[in-house]
Amino acid sequence: MTLMPLIFAAIMSVTCHGWISTTNLVPLKSHIPPTSNTHNLQLKGSLLEEPDNQFGRMTYWDESYRESLVQNDDHDGSKNDTETFSWYCGWNDELEPFFNEVVPLEQNPTVLIPGIGNDACIRDMFDSGYHRLSAFDYAPEGVECAKRMFGPQRLQLMDDLLVADARDLPYDDASFDAVLDKGTLDSIFLSGGKDKVLARKHLGMAVSELARVVKVGGVVFSVTAACVDAVQQSFDEYNELKGCCWKQIRDGSLYITEDGYTSNNVDATMLVWE
C-alpha cells in the first residue's frame, strides 16, 4: 500500500484528525496582494486554537507529503512528478458528470479548490477543460506536490496556487463561480479533535468564508464521507444565522444525471448548495 492510502486509512479509523493552515505562497497568476494576505493570515491565525491531535497539525501533513516526494525522487530520479492519490473519488466517469451538470464547463467558470495536495482528480479535472482554477493547501509541501503533479505547462494556465487557511481565505469577496471541496470540510471539522464545540467553530468559519468568496448564484460542491452530518449542519446553521443564502440543490440522496450516471457510483456523499 502506498503512503497516501495509508494516511487515508488512518483518517477514517480515528475520531480526531484535522486541517490547519498558515501562510501564503507567491501565486502563479494572482490578483491578490501578497503582502496584505500574509499580514491578515498571521494576525488571525494567531487567534486560532491548536488541535489536540497530529492530523490537525501542518507539520504532520508536511512530512507526509515530503515523504511522498522523496519516495518518488528515489524511484525514478524525477523532480517533476509526485505520487498521487484521489480522495474519495476520481474525476473521469465519477465526479465529472455530476459537477459538470451544476457547473457547466461551457460557462468557463472560476473554480476554487480547497486542500489540493496531490489529488490527481483535480489534475484530471483541469485536463477536461476546467482551466480557471484557484487552488490552495494549508501545507507548503502539499502545494509543492500539486506543483509537481500539474507540471509547468498546466501551472501557467491556472489562476493561482497558494498556501492558505480555509477559515481565513486570502481572496476577494465574490471571486468564484464555484467551489469543489473533496474532504477538506471533513478535515476542518475533525481538526477540532475531541472538542466538538471547537470542531463546529472551525467548520463554521470555513463555511462563512465560502459564502464570502463565492458569487451570488455560485455553487459549493462538497464531496464528503467522514463528516456528512457535520457539513450539512454547518450550512444549515449559516442559513439560520444569516436568515438566507444557501439553497441546497443536492442533498446526498440517490441522483441520476441526464446522461444516466448514478450518484451511488461515487464512494462518498455529494452535497451541493447554490
Short mmCIF file of C-alpha atoms in Angstrom, two decimals:
data_model
loop_
_atom_site.label_atom_id
_atom_site.label_comp_id
_atom_site.label_asym_id
_atom_site.label_seq_id
_atom_site.Cartn_x
_atom_site.Cartn_y
_atom_site.Cartn_z
CA MET A 1 0.00 0.00 0.00
CA THR A 2 1.35 3.46 -0.89
CA LEU A 3 1.73 6.34 1.55
CA MET A 4 -1.45 8.29 0.82
CA PRO A 5 -3.84 5.30 1.13
CA LEU A 6 -2.22 4.58 4.49
CA ILE A 7 -2.89 8.13 5.59
CA PHE A 8 -6.47 7.89 4.30
CA ALA A 9 -7.00 4.66 6.26
CA ALA A 10 -5.67 6.31 9.39
CA ILE A 11 -8.01 9.27 8.97
CA MET A 12 -11.07 7.10 8.50
CA SER A 13 -10.22 4.91 11.51
CA VAL A 14 -9.80 7.55 14.23
CA THR A 15 -12.10 10.23 15.61
CA CYS A 16 -9.60 13.08 15.81
CA HIS A 17 -7.84 14.49 12.78
CA GLY A 18 -7.65 17.84 11.07
CA TRP A 19 -6.73 20.52 8.60
CA ILE A 20 -4.97 23.67 9.80
CA SER A 21 -3.25 26.18 7.53
CA THR A 22 -0.96 29.17 7.76
CA THR A 23 1.00 31.43 5.42
CA ASN A 24 0.69 32.23 1.74
CA LEU A 25 2.92 31.43 -1.21
CA VAL A 26 3.55 33.70 -4.20
CA PRO A 27 0.75 32.82 -6.67
CA LEU A 28 1.30 31.84 -10.27
CA LYS A 29 -1.03 34.48 -11.73
CA SER A 30 -2.57 36.10 -8.67
CA HIS A 31 -4.80 39.14 -8.50
CA ILE A 32 -4.33 39.16 -4.71
CA PRO A 33 -1.80 41.45 -2.97
CA PRO A 34 0.68 39.02 -1.35
CA THR A 35 1.82 41.40 1.38
CA SER A 36 -1.63 42.12 2.80
CA ASN A 37 -2.53 38.42 2.64
CA THR A 38 0.47 37.44 4.72
CA HIS A 39 -0.38 40.03 7.35
CA ASN A 40 -4.02 39.00 7.62
CA LEU A 41 -3.27 35.29 7.83
CA GLN A 42 -0.65 35.73 10.52
CA LEU A 43 -2.82 38.08 12.54
CA LYS A 44 -5.95 35.94 12.50
CA GLY A 45 -4.10 32.63 12.60
CA SER A 46 -2.54 33.53 15.94
CA LEU A 47 -6.03 33.64 17.46
CA LEU A 48 -6.99 30.13 16.34
CA GLU A 49 -6.91 27.25 18.79
CA GLU A 50 -4.41 24.47 18.20
CA PRO A 51 -5.78 20.95 17.55
CA ASP A 52 -5.20 18.18 20.08
CA ASN A 53 -4.09 15.55 17.54
CA GLN A 54 -1.34 15.08 14.98
CA PHE A 55 -3.71 15.01 12.00
CA GLY A 56 -4.60 18.63 12.65
CA ARG A 57 -1.03 19.89 12.56
CA MET A 58 0.70 21.18 9.47
CA THR A 59 3.99 19.53 10.44
CA TYR A 60 2.42 16.07 10.23
CA TRP A 61 0.99 16.62 6.76
CA ASP A 62 4.09 18.42 5.53
CA GLU A 63 6.15 15.39 6.49
CA SER A 64 3.65 13.03 4.83
CA TYR A 65 3.77 14.97 1.57
CA ARG A 66 7.54 15.29 1.83
CA GLU A 67 7.93 11.52 2.12
CA SER A 68 5.78 11.13 -0.97
CA LEU A 69 8.09 13.46 -2.89
CA VAL A 70 11.24 11.74 -1.62
CA GLN A 71 9.90 8.28 -2.43
CA ASN A 72 9.13 9.36 -5.97
CA ASP A 73 12.51 11.04 -6.45
CA ASP A 74 14.31 7.94 -5.25
CA HIS A 75 12.25 5.76 -7.56
CA ASP A 76 13.00 7.34 -10.91
CA GLY A 77 15.16 10.38 -10.25
CA SER A 78 12.45 12.76 -11.42
CA LYS A 79 11.97 16.11 -9.73
CA ASN A 80 8.90 17.00 -11.79
CA ASP A 81 6.42 14.39 -10.64
CA THR A 82 4.88 13.12 -7.41
CA GLU A 83 2.92 10.19 -6.08
CA THR A 84 -0.79 10.96 -6.42
CA PHE A 85 -3.90 9.91 -4.56
CA SER A 86 -7.56 10.81 -5.26
CA TRP A 87 -9.54 11.48 -2.10
CA TYR A 88 -12.95 9.74 -2.11
CA CYS A 89 -13.27 9.56 -5.91
CA GLY A 90 -11.67 10.24 -9.26
CA TRP A 91 -12.80 12.61 -12.00
CA ASN A 92 -13.45 10.77 -15.27
CA ASP A 93 -16.81 8.95 -15.23
CA GLU A 94 -17.02 9.50 -11.46
CA LEU A 95 -17.24 13.10 -10.28
CA GLU A 96 -17.17 14.83 -13.66
CA PRO A 97 -20.77 14.22 -14.85
CA PHE A 98 -22.22 15.43 -11.55
CA PHE A 99 -20.03 18.53 -11.25
CA ASN A 100 -20.46 19.46 -14.92
CA GLU A 101 -24.23 19.35 -14.56
CA VAL A 102 -24.27 22.10 -11.91
CA VAL A 103 -21.09 23.94 -13.03
CA PRO A 104 -21.12 23.65 -16.85
CA LEU A 105 -17.72 23.74 -18.49
CA GLU A 106 -19.19 25.79 -21.33
CA GLN A 107 -19.57 28.75 -18.97
CA ASN A 108 -15.79 28.85 -18.37
CA PRO A 109 -16.28 29.09 -14.60
CA THR A 110 -13.77 30.22 -12.00
CA VAL A 111 -13.43 27.35 -9.51
CA LEU A 112 -11.79 27.29 -6.07
CA ILE A 113 -10.17 24.02 -4.93
CA PRO A 114 -9.53 23.80 -1.16
CA GLY A 115 -6.87 21.34 0.07
CA ILE A 116 -5.48 20.31 -3.30
CA GLY A 117 -2.38 18.37 -2.15
CA ASN A 118 -1.59 15.57 -4.59
CA ASP A 119 -5.17 14.76 -5.61
CA ALA A 120 -4.97 13.52 -9.21
CA CYS A 121 -8.71 14.10 -9.60
CA ILE A 122 -8.06 17.84 -9.81
CA ARG A 123 -5.37 17.39 -12.46
CA ASP A 124 -7.84 15.31 -14.50
CA MET A 125 -10.46 17.99 -13.96
CA PHE A 126 -8.05 20.57 -15.39
CA ASP A 127 -7.29 18.32 -18.36
CA SER A 128 -11.01 18.01 -19.08
CA GLY A 129 -11.18 21.77 -19.66
CA TYR A 130 -11.66 23.46 -16.27
CA HIS A 131 -8.61 25.72 -16.57
CA ARG A 132 -9.71 28.67 -14.44
CA LEU A 133 -8.72 27.01 -11.18
CA SER A 134 -7.54 28.66 -7.98
CA ALA A 135 -6.23 26.07 -5.54
CA PHE A 136 -4.74 26.10 -2.08
CA ASP A 137 -3.46 23.81 0.63
CA TYR A 138 -2.52 24.58 4.24
CA ALA A 139 0.72 22.56 3.96
CA PRO A 140 3.58 24.04 1.91
CA GLU A 141 4.66 20.52 0.91
CA GLY A 142 1.09 19.88 -0.27
CA VAL A 143 1.43 22.84 -2.61
CA GLU A 144 4.80 21.50 -3.77
CA CYS A 145 3.13 18.17 -4.56
CA ALA A 146 0.44 20.00 -6.55
CA LYS A 147 3.06 21.95 -8.48
CA ARG A 148 4.90 18.77 -9.46
CA MET A 149 1.67 16.95 -10.26
CA PHE A 150 0.42 19.71 -12.57
CA GLY A 151 3.73 20.49 -14.21
CA PRO A 152 4.83 23.86 -15.62
CA GLN A 153 2.54 23.96 -18.66
CA ARG A 154 -0.66 23.46 -16.67
CA LEU A 155 0.51 25.82 -13.94
CA GLN A 156 0.87 28.64 -16.45
CA LEU A 157 -2.84 28.33 -17.25
CA MET A 158 -4.09 28.15 -13.67
CA ASP A 159 -5.13 31.34 -11.88
CA ASP A 160 -3.14 30.66 -8.71
CA LEU A 161 -1.83 28.07 -6.28
CA LEU A 162 -1.42 29.17 -2.66
CA VAL A 163 -0.67 28.07 0.86
CA ALA A 164 -3.75 29.30 2.71
CA ASP A 165 -6.18 28.68 5.57
CA ALA A 166 -9.74 27.68 4.64
CA ARG A 167 -11.02 29.55 7.70
CA ASP A 168 -9.38 32.82 6.59
CA LEU A 169 -9.17 32.87 2.81
CA PRO A 170 -6.91 35.39 1.02
CA TYR A 171 -9.39 36.02 -1.80
CA ASP A 172 -11.63 38.98 -2.55
CA ASP A 173 -15.37 38.84 -1.99
CA ALA A 174 -17.40 37.21 -4.78
CA SER A 175 -14.32 35.86 -6.56
CA PHE A 176 -15.54 32.44 -7.71
CA ASP A 177 -18.35 30.83 -9.64
CA ALA A 178 -17.90 27.55 -7.78
CA VAL A 179 -16.02 25.65 -5.10
CA LEU A 180 -15.14 21.96 -5.33
CA ASP A 181 -14.45 20.53 -1.88
CA LYS A 182 -13.19 16.95 -1.66
CA GLY A 183 -12.92 16.09 2.02
CA THR A 184 -11.40 19.38 3.17
CA LEU A 185 -14.53 20.42 5.08
CA ASP A 186 -14.48 16.98 6.70
CA SER A 187 -10.90 17.55 7.79
CA ILE A 188 -11.62 21.03 9.12
CA PHE A 189 -14.34 19.65 11.37
CA LEU A 190 -12.11 16.84 12.54
CA SER A 191 -9.32 19.29 13.34
CA GLY A 192 -11.27 20.09 16.49
CA GLY A 193 -10.36 16.66 17.81
CA LYS A 194 -12.37 15.67 20.88
CA ASP A 195 -13.64 19.22 21.34
CA LYS A 196 -16.77 19.24 19.16
CA VAL A 197 -17.54 22.85 20.03
CA LEU A 198 -14.18 23.81 18.57
CA ALA A 199 -14.80 21.48 15.62
CA ARG A 200 -18.09 23.20 14.80
CA LYS A 201 -16.46 26.60 15.21
CA HIS A 202 -13.68 25.75 12.73
CA LEU A 203 -16.14 24.37 10.19
CA GLY A 204 -18.46 27.34 10.60
CA MET A 205 -15.57 29.70 9.90
CA ALA A 206 -14.78 27.85 6.67
CA VAL A 207 -18.41 27.86 5.52
CA SER A 208 -18.62 31.60 6.23
CA GLU A 209 -15.52 32.17 4.12
CA LEU A 210 -17.01 30.18 1.25
CA ALA A 211 -20.13 32.33 1.43
CA ARG A 212 -17.91 35.40 1.19
CA VAL A 213 -15.78 34.38 -1.78
CA VAL A 214 -18.48 32.67 -3.90
CA LYS A 215 -20.50 34.88 -6.25
CA VAL A 216 -24.26 35.25 -5.91
CA GLY A 217 -25.66 32.29 -7.81
CA GLY A 218 -22.39 30.40 -7.37
CA VAL A 219 -22.12 26.80 -6.23
CA VAL A 220 -20.37 24.92 -3.42
CA PHE A 221 -19.99 21.25 -4.36
CA SER A 222 -18.86 19.18 -1.38
CA VAL A 223 -17.74 15.55 -1.63
CA THR A 224 -17.92 14.29 1.94
CA ALA A 225 -17.79 10.96 3.73
CA ALA A 226 -16.29 11.22 7.22
CA CYS A 227 -18.45 14.13 8.43
CA VAL A 228 -21.55 14.31 6.24
CA ASP A 229 -23.88 15.37 9.06
CA ALA A 230 -21.46 17.99 10.38
CA VAL A 231 -21.02 19.58 6.94
CA GLN A 232 -24.78 19.61 6.36
CA GLN A 233 -25.39 21.11 9.80
CA SER A 234 -22.84 23.87 9.27
CA PHE A 235 -24.56 25.11 6.10
CA ASP A 236 -27.96 24.88 7.83
CA GLU A 237 -26.65 26.87 10.79
CA TYR A 238 -25.22 29.53 8.48
CA ASN A 239 -28.66 29.95 6.90
CA GLU A 240 -30.29 30.19 10.33
CA LEU A 241 -27.75 32.79 11.46
CA LYS A 242 -28.00 34.94 8.34
CA GLY A 243 -31.63 34.20 7.55
CA CYS A 244 -30.75 33.46 3.92
CA CYS A 245 -28.09 32.50 1.47
CA TRP A 246 -27.58 28.78 0.77
CA LYS A 247 -30.16 26.91 -1.30
CA GLN A 248 -29.46 23.18 -1.32
CA ILE A 249 -29.72 21.60 -4.77
CA ARG A 250 -28.21 18.17 -3.99
CA ASP A 251 -28.79 16.58 -0.57
CA GLY A 252 -26.83 13.35 -0.92
CA SER A 253 -29.78 11.20 -1.90
CA LEU A 254 -29.64 8.97 -4.97
CA TYR A 255 -29.43 11.07 -8.09
CA ILE A 256 -29.24 10.26 -11.81
CA THR A 257 -27.84 12.74 -14.34
CA GLU A 258 -29.48 13.34 -17.69
CA ASP A 259 -26.73 11.19 -19.21
CA GLY A 260 -27.60 8.28 -16.93
CA TYR A 261 -24.81 8.47 -14.34
CA THR A 262 -25.97 7.44 -10.87
CA SER A 263 -24.61 9.02 -7.71
CA ASN A 264 -24.10 5.67 -5.97
CA ASN A 265 -21.12 5.10 -8.28
CA VAL A 266 -19.27 7.76 -6.27
CA ASP A 267 -17.99 6.31 -3.00
CA ALA A 268 -18.96 9.38 -0.98
CA THR A 269 -21.87 11.76 -0.42
CA MET A 270 -22.29 14.71 -2.76
CA LEU A 271 -23.82 17.81 -1.18
CA VAL A 272 -24.38 20.90 -3.34
CA TRP A 273 -25.53 24.41 -2.43
CA GLU A 274 -26.20 27.49 -4.52
#
